Amino acid sequence: MLLLVLSAFVAILYNDQFQPFQAAVGFSLLGYTFTTYMIPRVSTAFIKRGLFGRDMSKIGKPICPETIGVIPAICYMFLMILFIPFMYVRYYYHGDGSSLSEPASLFPNGKLSSFLSGMLCLQSMILLGLMDDLFDIRWRHKFFLPAIAAIPLLVIYYVDFGVTSVLIPSFLKRCLNVTSNSFDLGVFYYFYMAAVAIFCPNSVNILAGINGLEVGQTVVIAVLLILNDLCYMLMGDLGSPAYSVHLYSSCMLIPFLGISLGLLKFNWFPARVFVGDTWCYFSGMVFAVVGISGHFAKTLLLFFVPQILNFIYSSPQLFHLVPCPRHRLPHFDAKDGLMHNSWTEYDRDHPIKKVMVPIFSAFEKIRLIKLVRNSNGTIIKSSNMTLINLVIIWFGPKREDHLCALIMALQFLTGLFMLILRHTVAPMLFGFDNSWNMLERRWN
Amino acid sequence: MLLLVLSAFVAILYNDQFQPFQAAVGFSLLGYTFTTYMIPRVSTAFIKRGLFGRDMSKIGKPICPETIGVIPAICYMFLMILFIPFMYVRYYYHGDGSSLSEPASLFPNGKLSSFLSGMLCLQSMILLGLMDDLFDIRWRHKFFLPAIAAIPLLVIYYVDFGVTSVLIPSFLKRCLNVTSNSFDLGVFYYFYMAAVAIFCPNSVNILAGINGLEVGQTVVIAVLLILNDLCYMLMGDLGSPAYSVHLYSSCMLIPFLGISLGLLKFNWFPARVFVGDTWCYFSGMVFAVVGISGHFAKTLLLFFVPQILNFIYSSPQLFHLVPCPRHRLPHFDAKDGLMHNSWTEYDRDHPIKKVMVPIFSAFEKIRLIKLVRNSNGTIIKSSNMTLINLVIIWFGPKREDHLCALIMALQFLTGLFMLILRHTVAPMLFGFDNSWNMLERRWN
């Protein structure tokens, strides 16, 4: 651990060219160390305060401290604040009021308020997530918590920047016969940003239920986004707008990766801590902030494909077309120690809707659902419609950690495929890489 | 209530000249309404989560929800964020990249990041205060929580502004025979800022123990600071640096006054809620942020005289020169329903230090302490050394609300006296009003 801290300080301080990237790696190591140091030390205090849950997928259903995700989240906030002097140029005021600037590899100071708005947004999300974990806010209210937390982001975007136009892909331009390159969304641009801010945290929150998955999925997304950043940084010229914006994005994500891995260590099977809604909201919001302030929210969504599919697949139950039991997590069988898919059962009080019968039968044929029929052929049970259960249907019952690793691997492969698609097909459609022109205005 | 909200919106939106002052009054009304709306609605949830305490100064020691201060604090954060478009100039980006500015009565946009750093600092304070209320952080650790929360303020001051010199009063200049008007404190300036940030929250925190006093004292300080701002704004020219900085300060404090009054309504005798450390830390930090970012931290301390006196008077017990019982709040006598001073008792295990005997006797003569002696003349009891107990010694036992009102009145009168002193004696000593020259550099 001492070695980690030491190398962190070396990376941050022994930094001749003031490379924010290198400093980010240093802060990431610090974050990992601090998170792994703190979590075991605070667990008892959380349990004492009543913040704990039972791990349903273990023999004896042991108690685990809940809401531990708030520790790495707060740690991230302070790391990023300490990171500021390594990201932004320091102004030295002289007696005559003139200022002296430092290495040009840093970000323009004019962008500091945009960075701070992101920080405020994340901190609001931690605070509201904590309120949710403490006081169990109702589902239909908590869905909008991220939108409230995003207010700082939107307000400061409005005051400080305010570009609300989006690019029109060249193929669409030909179809619609327009000459302008961009289209001004006006106030809808703010709805769009708010939608991204609502989507990311909530989509992380609903892909959950087995040890390690809440954190694991955010680790995968962070890795994919950093890969995406590296693509741009290796392709783009030093100092170009795309380079700058993706350097910024990686500076946000590399320390995030550090604290996530620290948390994952304790949340991995067999979990010693649970992360709580705070973590799901916070981590989703980190991605939303990076995507929005880096102006690549559409690319961001490419890496949320498993979460999007999970949401679509879940929607019949979420919108009560099919009865939805309180918990849909997979079922732990103490006999073989494996995770099996869980079921929704139908009876007189909770009948299956007639319209769903042919749909379910069709789904069954393409192995999208598992059904159990009685002797009359009536459906009495169907597997719960979550991505986790679907993976179990496809690959068979698995031990909890293998299941989590499998889902993470699938997520990573999907993301990698999207990443390749993004850098090969998209430039063809848009005629040029769509971040560039936009950023020119934003970063210069 | 509807009327309040309505007039709030009128004040904010029907604002031809875009006067931030008028908008601040509007946001203040909104804050009051929201706080008084929310508090009764969340009280049960707080008690359920184990966040409650017993009111020791009532018959039957009823249960009260604790940590309720977090509600107005969060409310304040969001109000201030929504306030941004009314404080800072909105840039309109045109097709050609040029920007159009709005009324000159607003603040320069370059100061937005300084404002945001204050917000981040306050939010960190709420988060850490909440951690303290939830997990009972040890006294010697929690003393430094405000310093941690102040990191955003210091870091961004370092990056964004970084002036670390202070003015030298003209009489000192003559004594020391120096010609320079200012003296560069360098890194010590940051220690000074951190010290202010540690002092304000903690000093609010130790003047506590009777219904309404935690909030009441912050209301009084806020009112005094707003009066101070008005002095400058009525004296200074529109657009002068001093005008601008005190307009800024009042924009921070007027909405704060709104939420404080909303909280006071429920914390006033007989208290229906307790405010928790979160509130003490948060409110103290609001003053620290205003003082630091407005560059009038020394003037700020003039309004903390009762808190400073309380600290000095308490120090023999705080530093264990005299035994310190766990609670030093005044003692409630159920027979007459009044608050009496509480006692520290001395016996063989907890003897009084010999050195203190003559000091205490001297204190007794000037009515700074109440002593009880046994037949041998040995001191067996002394009144606890807090400002609250002292006021009871001076003015006799009082009902809890009368006692609180009395302390608030004393605090207000002291503050008013300091305010007059500040605007009459200080200019003579410094030769000119010391905020002006400094601000010239800061705001232009």
PDB file of N, CA and C in Angstrom, chain A residues 113 146 154 168 196 261 282 296 304 309 337 359 383 405 410:
ATOM      1  N   SER A 113     -15.054  26.790 -14.812  1.00  0.00           N
ATOM      2  CA  SER A 113     -16.404  26.804 -14.243  1.00  0.00           C
ATOM      3  C   SER A 113     -17.236  25.639 -14.784  1.00  0.00           C
ATOM      4  N   PRO A 146     -31.830  12.198 -10.292  1.00  0.00           N
ATOM      5  CA  PRO A 146     -30.697  12.630 -11.127  1.00  0.00           C
ATOM      6  C   PRO A 146     -30.993  13.919 -11.889  1.00  0.00           C
ATOM      7  N   LEU A 154     -26.857  22.110 -15.936  1.00  0.00           N
ATOM      8  CA  LEU A 154     -27.658  22.804 -16.945  1.00  0.00           C
ATOM      9  C   LEU A 154     -27.590  24.315 -16.762  1.00  0.00           C
ATOM     10  N   ILE A 168     -25.803  18.108 -38.163  1.00  0.00           N
ATOM     11  CA  ILE A 168     -26.668  17.265 -38.987  1.00  0.00           C
ATOM     12  C   ILE A 168     -25.760  16.332 -39.795  1.00  0.00           C
ATOM     13  N   VAL A 196     -30.157  12.618 -20.665  1.00  0.00           N
ATOM     14  CA  VAL A 196     -28.921  11.829 -20.510  1.00  0.00           C
ATOM     15  C   VAL A 196     -28.615  11.669 -19.027  1.00  0.00           C
ATOM     16  N   LEU A 261     -12.368   0.317  -8.674  1.00  0.00           N
ATOM     17  CA  LEU A 261     -11.677  -0.947  -8.441  1.00  0.00           C
ATOM     18  C   LEU A 261     -11.507  -1.181  -6.941  1.00  0.00           C
ATOM     19  N   PHE A 282     -24.316   7.913  -8.431  1.00  0.00           N
ATOM     20  CA  PHE A 282     -23.073   8.666  -8.566  1.00  0.00           C
ATOM     21  C   PHE A 282     -22.300   8.223  -9.806  1.00  0.00           C
ATOM     22  N   PHE A 296     -20.019  14.412 -26.129  1.00  0.00           N
ATOM     23  CA  PHE A 296     -20.126  13.163 -26.888  1.00  0.00           C
ATOM     24  C   PHE A 296     -21.147  12.227 -26.236  1.00  0.00           C
ATOM     25  N   PHE A 304     -23.654   2.014 -23.298  1.00  0.00           N
ATOM     26  CA  PHE A 304     -24.727   1.640 -22.373  1.00  0.00           C
ATOM     27  C   PHE A 304     -25.686   0.644 -23.012  1.00  0.00           C
ATOM     28  N   LEU A 309     -30.642  -2.459 -23.369  1.00  0.00           N
ATOM     29  CA  LEU A 309     -31.341  -3.713 -23.653  1.00  0.00           C
ATOM     30  C   LEU A 309     -32.042  -4.224 -22.390  1.00  0.00           C
ATOM     31  N   GLY A 337     -25.400 -24.452  -4.832  1.00  0.00           N
ATOM     32  CA  GLY A 337     -24.600 -23.233  -4.658  1.00  0.00           C
ATOM     33  C   GLY A 337     -24.592 -22.351  -5.900  1.00  0.00           C
ATOM     34  N   ILE A 359     -47.086 -13.509 -27.409  1.00  0.00           N
ATOM     35  CA  ILE A 359     -45.776 -12.845 -27.395  1.00  0.00           C
ATOM     36  C   ILE A 359     -44.773 -13.700 -26.627  1.00  0.00           C
ATOM     37  N   SER A 383     -39.965 -16.781 -16.588  1.00  0.00           N
ATOM     38  CA  SER A 383     -38.751 -16.253 -15.962  1.00  0.00           C
ATOM     39  C   SER A 383     -38.867 -14.739 -15.885  1.00  0.00           C
ATOM     40  N   ALA A 405     -18.931 -12.170 -13.769  1.00  0.00           N
ATOM     41  CA  ALA A 405     -17.828 -12.030 -14.719  1.00  0.00           C
ATOM     42  C   ALA A 405     -18.322 -12.216 -16.150  1.00  0.00           C
ATOM     43  N   LEU A 410     -19.558  -9.994 -21.469  1.00  0.00           N
ATOM     44  CA  LEU A 410     -20.491  -9.714 -22.565  1.00  0.00           C
ATOM     45  C   LEU A 410     -20.595  -8.208 -22.794  1.00  0.00           C
TER      46      LEU A 410
END
